[in-house]
Short mmCIF file of C-alpha atoms and ligand atoms in Angstrom, two decimals:
data_model
loop_
_atom_site.label_atom_id
_atom_site.label_comp_id
_atom_site.label_asym_id
_atom_site.label_seq_id
_atom_site.Cartn_x
_atom_site.Cartn_y
_atom_site.Cartn_z
CA MET A 298 0.00 0.00 0.00
CA LYS A 299 1.26 3.49 -0.88
CA PRO A 300 1.74 6.02 1.96
CA LEU A 301 -1.06 8.53 2.44
CA LEU A 302 -0.70 12.30 2.27
CA THR A 303 -3.37 14.45 3.91
CA VAL A 304 -3.54 18.14 3.03
CA ILE A 305 -5.42 20.29 5.55
CA VAL A 306 -6.97 23.51 4.29
CA PRO A 307 -8.61 25.89 6.79
CA ALA A 308 -11.14 28.03 4.97
CA TYR A 309 -13.11 31.00 6.21
CA ASN A 310 -15.21 32.85 3.62
CA GLU A 311 -13.13 31.63 0.71
CA GLN A 312 -15.81 31.20 -1.97
CA GLU A 313 -13.86 33.25 -4.53
CA VAL A 314 -10.74 31.08 -4.53
CA LEU A 315 -11.76 27.58 -3.46
CA LEU A 316 -12.39 26.13 -6.91
CA GLU A 317 -9.19 27.51 -8.37
CA PHE A 318 -7.30 26.28 -5.30
CA HIS A 319 -8.77 22.82 -5.62
CA GLN A 320 -7.84 22.63 -9.29
CA ARG A 321 -4.22 23.45 -8.58
CA LEU A 322 -4.10 21.03 -5.65
CA SER A 323 -5.64 18.22 -7.73
CA LYS A 324 -2.94 18.72 -10.30
CA VAL A 325 -0.32 18.26 -7.57
CA PHE A 326 -2.11 15.12 -6.34
CA ASP A 327 -2.04 13.71 -9.88
CA ASP A 328 1.69 14.36 -10.15
CA LEU A 329 2.29 12.65 -6.80
CA SER A 330 0.03 9.68 -7.49
CA PRO A 331 2.76 7.25 -8.64
CA GLU A 332 4.30 7.41 -5.16
CA LEU A 333 1.52 8.51 -2.83
CA ASP A 334 -2.19 8.36 -2.20
CA SER A 335 -3.43 11.85 -1.43
CA GLU A 336 -6.49 13.34 0.15
CA VAL A 337 -7.52 16.85 1.11
CA LEU A 338 -9.36 17.80 4.29
CA TYR A 339 -11.10 21.17 4.10
CA VAL A 340 -11.99 22.71 7.44
CA ASN A 341 -14.75 25.25 7.03
CA ASP A 342 -14.27 27.59 9.96
CA GLY A 343 -17.88 28.78 10.21
CA SER A 344 -17.91 30.65 6.88
CA LYS A 345 -20.83 32.97 6.23
CA ASP A 346 -20.60 32.82 2.42
CA ARG A 347 -21.06 29.90 0.01
CA THR A 348 -17.90 28.06 1.11
CA GLN A 349 -19.81 25.07 2.52
CA GLU A 350 -21.90 24.75 -0.63
CA ILE A 351 -18.74 24.58 -2.71
CA LEU A 352 -17.18 22.07 -0.32
CA ASP A 353 -20.29 19.86 -0.45
CA ARG A 354 -20.03 19.84 -4.22
CA LEU A 355 -16.31 18.99 -4.13
CA THR A 356 -16.88 16.17 -1.62
CA GLU A 357 -19.57 14.79 -3.90
CA GLN A 358 -17.50 15.01 -7.12
CA ASP A 359 -14.00 14.17 -5.94
CA GLN A 360 -13.17 10.89 -4.15
CA ARG A 361 -10.20 12.51 -2.41
CA VAL A 362 -12.06 15.29 -0.60
CA SER A 363 -13.14 15.26 3.06
CA SER A 364 -14.62 18.24 4.82
CA ILE A 365 -15.29 19.36 8.36
CA GLU A 366 -17.66 22.18 9.13
CA LEU A 367 -17.08 23.76 12.54
CA SER A 368 -20.12 24.86 14.52
CA ARG A 369 -19.05 28.52 14.26
CA ASN A 370 -15.96 30.60 13.47
CA PHE A 371 -13.27 29.51 15.95
CA GLY A 372 -10.28 31.12 14.22
CA LYS A 373 -7.57 29.64 12.06
CA GLU A 374 -5.65 28.12 15.00
CA ALA A 375 -8.63 26.01 16.09
CA ALA A 376 -9.50 25.12 12.49
CA MET A 377 -5.98 23.81 11.96
CA THR A 378 -6.20 21.86 15.22
CA ALA A 379 -9.41 20.19 14.05
CA GLY A 380 -7.63 19.33 10.81
CA PHE A 381 -4.65 17.79 12.61
CA ASP A 382 -6.99 15.78 14.84
CA TYR A 383 -8.82 14.26 11.86
CA ALA A 384 -5.95 13.93 9.37
CA LYS A 385 -5.03 10.27 8.85
CA GLY A 386 -2.05 10.70 6.55
CA ASP A 387 1.47 9.37 7.06
CA ALA A 388 2.45 12.90 6.10
CA VAL A 389 0.26 15.94 6.73
CA VAL A 390 0.45 19.30 4.97
CA ILE A 391 -1.19 22.49 6.20
CA ILE A 392 -1.82 25.16 3.57
CA ASP A 393 -3.89 28.35 3.18
CA ALA A 394 -6.84 28.34 0.78
CA ASP A 395 -6.05 31.72 -0.77
CA LEU A 396 -3.18 30.50 -3.01
CA GLN A 397 -0.63 32.65 -1.19
CA ASP A 398 1.03 29.32 -0.46
CA PRO A 399 1.71 27.64 -3.83
CA PRO A 400 0.37 24.05 -3.72
CA GLU A 401 3.11 23.01 -6.18
CA LEU A 402 5.67 23.34 -3.37
CA ILE A 403 4.08 20.28 -1.71
CA LYS A 404 5.97 18.12 -4.24
CA ASP A 405 9.32 19.39 -2.93
CA MET A 406 8.12 18.95 0.64
CA VAL A 407 7.22 15.35 -0.06
CA SER A 408 10.63 14.57 -1.53
CA HIS A 409 12.34 16.00 1.56
CA TRP A 410 10.00 13.99 3.77
CA GLN A 411 11.04 10.87 1.86
CA GLN A 412 14.65 11.78 2.63
CA GLY A 413 13.82 11.55 6.32
CA TYR A 414 12.91 15.03 7.52
CA ASP A 415 9.94 15.26 9.91
CA VAL A 416 9.03 18.90 9.43
CA ILE A 417 9.50 20.74 6.16
CA TYR A 418 8.43 24.35 6.47
CA ALA A 419 8.11 26.96 3.76
CA GLN A 420 10.13 30.11 4.32
CA ARG A 421 9.21 33.24 2.37
CA THR A 422 11.80 35.12 0.39
CA GLU A 423 9.35 37.79 -0.70
CA ARG A 424 5.98 39.01 0.55
CA GLU A 425 3.79 40.47 -2.12
CA GLY A 426 0.61 42.44 -1.68
CA GLU A 427 1.52 43.39 1.88
CA THR A 428 2.25 46.88 3.19
CA TRP A 429 5.74 47.89 4.37
CA LEU A 430 4.24 48.41 7.83
CA LYS A 431 3.10 44.79 8.04
CA LYS A 432 6.48 43.59 6.80
CA ALA A 433 8.38 45.78 9.29
CA THR A 434 6.26 44.83 12.30
CA ALA A 435 6.40 41.15 11.36
CA SER A 436 10.17 41.19 11.16
CA ALA A 437 10.50 43.09 14.46
CA PHE A 438 8.24 40.52 16.10
CA TYR A 439 10.31 37.56 14.92
CA ARG A 440 13.49 39.22 16.13
CA LEU A 441 11.97 39.92 19.53
CA ILE A 442 10.49 36.48 20.10
CA SER A 443 13.68 34.70 19.06
CA LYS A 444 15.56 36.78 21.66
CA ILE A 445 13.24 36.24 24.59
CA SER A 446 11.94 32.72 24.16
CA LYS A 447 13.73 29.39 24.42
CA VAL A 448 12.18 27.67 21.40
CA GLN A 449 13.67 28.84 18.13
CA ILE A 450 10.87 30.05 15.87
CA PRO A 451 12.13 30.34 12.28
CA LYS A 452 11.60 33.80 10.79
CA ASP A 453 9.45 34.55 7.73
CA THR A 454 7.69 31.25 8.21
CA GLY A 455 3.95 30.85 8.24
CA ASP A 456 1.91 27.75 8.90
CA PHE A 457 2.53 26.26 5.45
CA ARG A 458 4.46 23.03 6.09
CA LEU A 459 4.59 19.26 5.87
CA MET A 460 4.76 17.18 9.05
CA SER A 461 5.45 13.49 9.49
CA ARG A 462 3.04 11.27 11.40
CA ARG A 463 5.10 11.35 14.60
CA ALA A 464 5.42 15.14 14.46
CA VAL A 465 1.63 15.46 14.08
CA ASP A 466 1.03 13.01 16.92
CA SER A 467 3.34 15.07 19.11
CA LEU A 468 1.63 18.30 18.14
CA ASN A 469 -1.76 16.76 18.92
CA ARG A 470 -0.67 16.20 22.50
CA LEU A 471 -0.36 19.94 23.07
CA ARG A 472 -3.94 20.85 23.97
CA GLU A 473 -3.51 24.38 25.33
CA GLN A 474 -6.24 26.94 24.68
CA HIS A 475 -3.93 29.74 23.65
CA ARG A 476 -2.57 28.23 20.51
CA PHE A 477 0.35 30.11 19.09
CA MET A 478 0.87 27.58 16.32
CA LYS A 479 4.25 28.82 15.09
CA GLY A 480 5.55 28.27 18.60
CA LEU A 481 3.88 24.88 18.98
CA PHE A 482 5.36 23.72 15.66
CA ALA A 483 8.80 24.72 16.87
CA PHE A 484 8.22 23.16 20.30
CA VAL A 485 7.77 19.61 18.94
CA GLY A 486 11.26 19.60 17.41
CA TYR A 487 12.48 16.66 15.19
CA PRO A 488 14.66 17.08 12.11
CA GLN A 489 13.42 20.18 10.33
CA LYS A 490 14.13 21.63 6.91
CA ALA A 491 13.36 25.05 5.42
CA LEU A 492 12.21 25.40 1.82
CA LEU A 493 12.50 28.87 0.35
CA TYR A 494 9.60 30.14 -1.71
CA HIS A 495 8.11 33.28 -3.10
CA ARG A 496 4.87 34.23 -1.34
CA ASP A 497 2.32 35.59 -3.79
CA ALA A 498 -0.45 38.03 -3.09
CA ARG A 499 -3.87 36.61 -2.34
CA ALA A 500 -5.54 35.24 -5.52
CA ALA A 501 -8.96 36.68 -4.60
CA GLY A 502 -11.05 37.63 -1.57
CA GLU A 503 -9.51 39.54 1.30
CA SER A 504 -7.23 38.94 4.27
CA LYS A 505 -8.98 38.11 7.54
CA PHE A 506 -6.17 39.53 9.61
CA ASN A 507 -6.15 43.21 10.59
CA PHE A 508 -3.69 45.01 12.80
CA TRP A 509 -5.61 44.49 16.02
CA LYS A 510 -5.66 40.74 15.37
CA LEU A 511 -1.95 40.74 14.57
CA TRP A 512 -1.18 42.64 17.77
CA ASN A 513 -3.10 40.07 19.79
CA PHE A 514 -1.30 37.36 17.89
CA ALA A 515 2.05 38.84 18.92
CA LEU A 516 0.89 39.08 22.54
CA GLU A 517 -0.19 35.45 22.38
CA GLY A 518 3.18 34.44 21.01
CA ILE A 519 5.07 36.19 23.76
CA THR A 520 2.89 35.17 26.69
CA SER A 521 2.62 31.52 25.60
CA PHE A 522 6.32 31.04 25.15
CA THR A 523 8.10 33.15 27.70
CA ILE A 524 7.69 34.73 31.11
CA ALA A 525 10.36 37.32 30.28
CA PRO A 526 7.95 40.28 30.84
CA LEU A 527 7.32 39.05 34.39
CA LYS A 528 11.04 38.88 35.02
CA LEU A 529 11.41 42.37 33.59
CA ALA A 530 8.85 43.50 36.17
CA SER A 531 10.98 42.13 38.99
CA TYR A 532 14.14 43.78 37.68
CA ILE A 533 12.59 47.17 37.05
CA GLY A 534 10.82 46.95 40.41
CA PHE A 535 14.12 46.16 42.09
CA ALA A 536 15.95 49.01 40.36
CA THR A 537 13.19 51.50 41.18
CA ALA A 538 13.13 50.46 44.83
CA PHE A 539 16.90 50.80 45.01
CA PHE A 540 16.92 54.35 43.61
CA ALA A 541 13.94 55.30 45.79
CA PHE A 542 15.87 54.11 48.86
CA VAL A 543 19.02 56.04 47.93
CA TYR A 544 17.02 59.17 47.19
CA GLY A 545 15.04 58.75 50.42
CA ALA A 546 18.24 58.51 52.44
CA TYR A 547 19.57 61.62 50.71
CA VAL A 548 16.39 63.58 51.54
CA VAL A 549 16.47 62.49 55.18
CA PHE A 550 20.12 63.45 55.66
CA LYS A 551 19.67 66.73 53.84
CA THR A 552 16.76 67.63 56.12
CA LEU A 553 18.70 66.63 59.22
CA LEU A 554 21.76 68.67 58.24
CA PHE A 555 20.23 71.75 56.66
CA GLY A 556 16.64 71.69 57.93
CA GLU A 557 13.45 71.91 55.82
CA SER A 558 14.06 74.04 52.73
CA VAL A 559 11.63 74.54 49.76
CA PRO A 560 8.47 72.39 49.62
CA GLY A 561 9.82 70.02 46.89
CA TYR A 562 6.61 69.61 44.93
CA PRO A 563 8.23 68.73 41.54
CA SER A 564 10.41 65.90 42.85
CA LEU A 565 7.45 64.52 44.79
CA MET A 566 5.24 64.52 41.70
CA VAL A 567 7.90 62.90 39.54
CA ALA A 568 8.44 60.13 42.08
CA ILE A 569 4.72 59.43 42.54
CA LEU A 570 3.93 59.47 38.82
CA PHE A 571 6.90 57.32 37.92
CA ILE A 572 6.32 54.65 40.54
CA GLY A 573 2.56 54.70 39.91
CA GLY A 574 3.13 54.28 36.17
CA VAL A 575 5.54 51.39 36.60
CA GLN A 576 3.12 49.68 38.97
CA LEU A 577 0.15 50.02 36.64
CA LEU A 578 2.17 48.77 33.69
CA PHE A 579 3.22 45.65 35.52
CA ILE A 580 -0.19 45.02 37.01
CA GLY A 581 -1.35 44.99 33.38
CA ILE A 582 1.31 42.47 32.42
CA LEU A 583 0.38 40.30 35.41
CA GLY A 584 -3.22 40.54 34.20
CA GLU A 585 -2.28 39.22 30.77
CA TYR A 586 -0.80 36.11 32.33
CA ILE A 587 -3.54 35.65 34.92
CA GLY A 588 -6.17 35.93 32.18
CA ARG A 589 -4.46 33.15 30.31
CA ILE A 590 -4.25 30.95 33.41
CA TYR A 591 -7.99 31.55 33.83
CA ASN A 592 -8.71 30.50 30.26
CA GLU A 593 -6.53 27.40 30.47
CA SER A 594 -8.09 26.34 33.76
CA LYS A 595 -11.52 26.02 32.13
CA GLN A 596 -10.23 23.25 29.86
CA ARG A 597 -12.83 23.86 27.20
CA PRO A 598 -12.72 21.86 23.96
CA LEU A 599 -10.88 23.78 21.25
CA TYR A 600 -13.69 23.53 18.67
CA PHE A 601 -17.01 21.84 17.94
CA ILE A 602 -17.90 20.09 14.72
CA HIS A 603 -21.19 20.64 12.98
CA GLN A 604 -20.65 18.03 10.25
CA TYR A 605 -17.91 15.79 8.90
CA HIS A 606 -17.87 14.26 5.43
CA GLN A 607 -15.23 11.63 5.01
CA ALA A 608 -13.61 11.20 1.60
CA LYS A 609 -15.10 8.33 -0.40
CA SER A 610 -11.61 7.01 -1.10
CA SER A 611 -10.70 6.94 2.59
CA ARG A 612 -9.52 3.48 3.47
CA ARG A 613 -8.20 3.96 6.97
CA ASP A 614 -9.93 4.55 10.23
N1 UDP B 226 -8.86 31.39 8.19
C1 UDP B 226 -9.64 30.58 8.99
N2 UDP B 226 -10.33 31.13 10.05
C2 UDP B 226 -10.27 32.48 10.35
C3 UDP B 226 -9.43 33.29 9.53
C4 UDP B 226 -8.74 32.72 8.47
O1 UDP B 226 -9.73 29.37 8.77
O2 UDP B 226 -10.93 32.91 11.29
C5 UDP B 226 -8.11 30.79 7.04
C6 UDP B 226 -8.34 31.48 5.70
O3 UDP B 226 -9.48 30.97 5.05
C7 UDP B 226 -7.06 31.16 4.95
C8 UDP B 226 -6.02 31.14 6.06
O4 UDP B 226 -6.73 30.94 7.28
O5 UDP B 226 -7.10 29.88 4.33
C9 UDP B 226 -5.19 32.41 6.09
O6 UDP B 226 -6.03 33.55 6.23
P1 UDP B 226 -5.72 34.94 5.53
O7 UDP B 226 -5.31 34.72 4.10
O8 UDP B 226 -6.90 35.81 5.75
O9 UDP B 226 -4.49 35.46 6.37
P2 UDP B 226 -3.16 36.22 5.83
O10 UDP B 226 -2.63 35.41 4.68
O11 UDP B 226 -3.63 37.56 5.42
O12 UDP B 226 -2.25 36.23 7.01
MG1 MG B 227 -3.64 34.94 3.04
#
């Protein structure tokens, strides 16, 4: 029996591109068919357009198509998790539906997998159709997180990748609620290989990620993978207390030696505002972590499934 490749495609309001995407993917499947059986698992993340209709038609027409419809929009992270839970392949690929990730690259990924790599991730050389601001903030974020966290997250790397069965099984054991996938991918380890590629602009439809979402994404990345901000709080707190003590001693001795002089309103205000500001800032940072502990402690399922259509060709259970 040939090994099985499962390609997971999270899709949220992708009616404009799905058919074109599926055509290109089918072509790749045909090219791979001498060596591999392939199937695609679309995860409809609660789309409000005709995505499900298109998926139903594809499942009907093409033996190699499975689809999961989530009960509502849970976000790409949860949609991918559902895909990884249901994927049966010996190798599993995760790819965006909007053709920013070229499906043709899967062929190269497969050949590296056959050479023994467990994780083959696509690394962008170029980002088209994205503003300089998005590029600059993204690169600053990768630099920051690689400095402050222990897992090495490769830069310019999205979710597009191939993972071996054991890498997927390992990933599936990480059930945390706050799913910073890039970090989780890096956390599982195993022999990894980067494939350079040129990231195109979206074929049609529009990006679901705005700046607010990206900011939260960055916050998620930092809080899930490092407690460096909490340590920073201790250090800054320590330094502030030290200077406050020195200055306090100076004020006391000055008063003892020379008596009470001018009222000292400015220095008082500066001290109060500074210490108050530092305290509020770090209470906020504490809050970010406590909020995440709260969310994790509820242990809610990561997604719910409304319906699941298994591919007609599916032979394994
Ligand atoms: N996506 C999803 N759920 C969401 C948002 C996005 O499943 O809530 C999917 C989307 O359909 C696409 C992929 O995630 O296949 C990447 O989304 P998008 O292209 O909007 O992100 P960008 O490429 O702009 O970062
Ligand atoms: Mg995109």
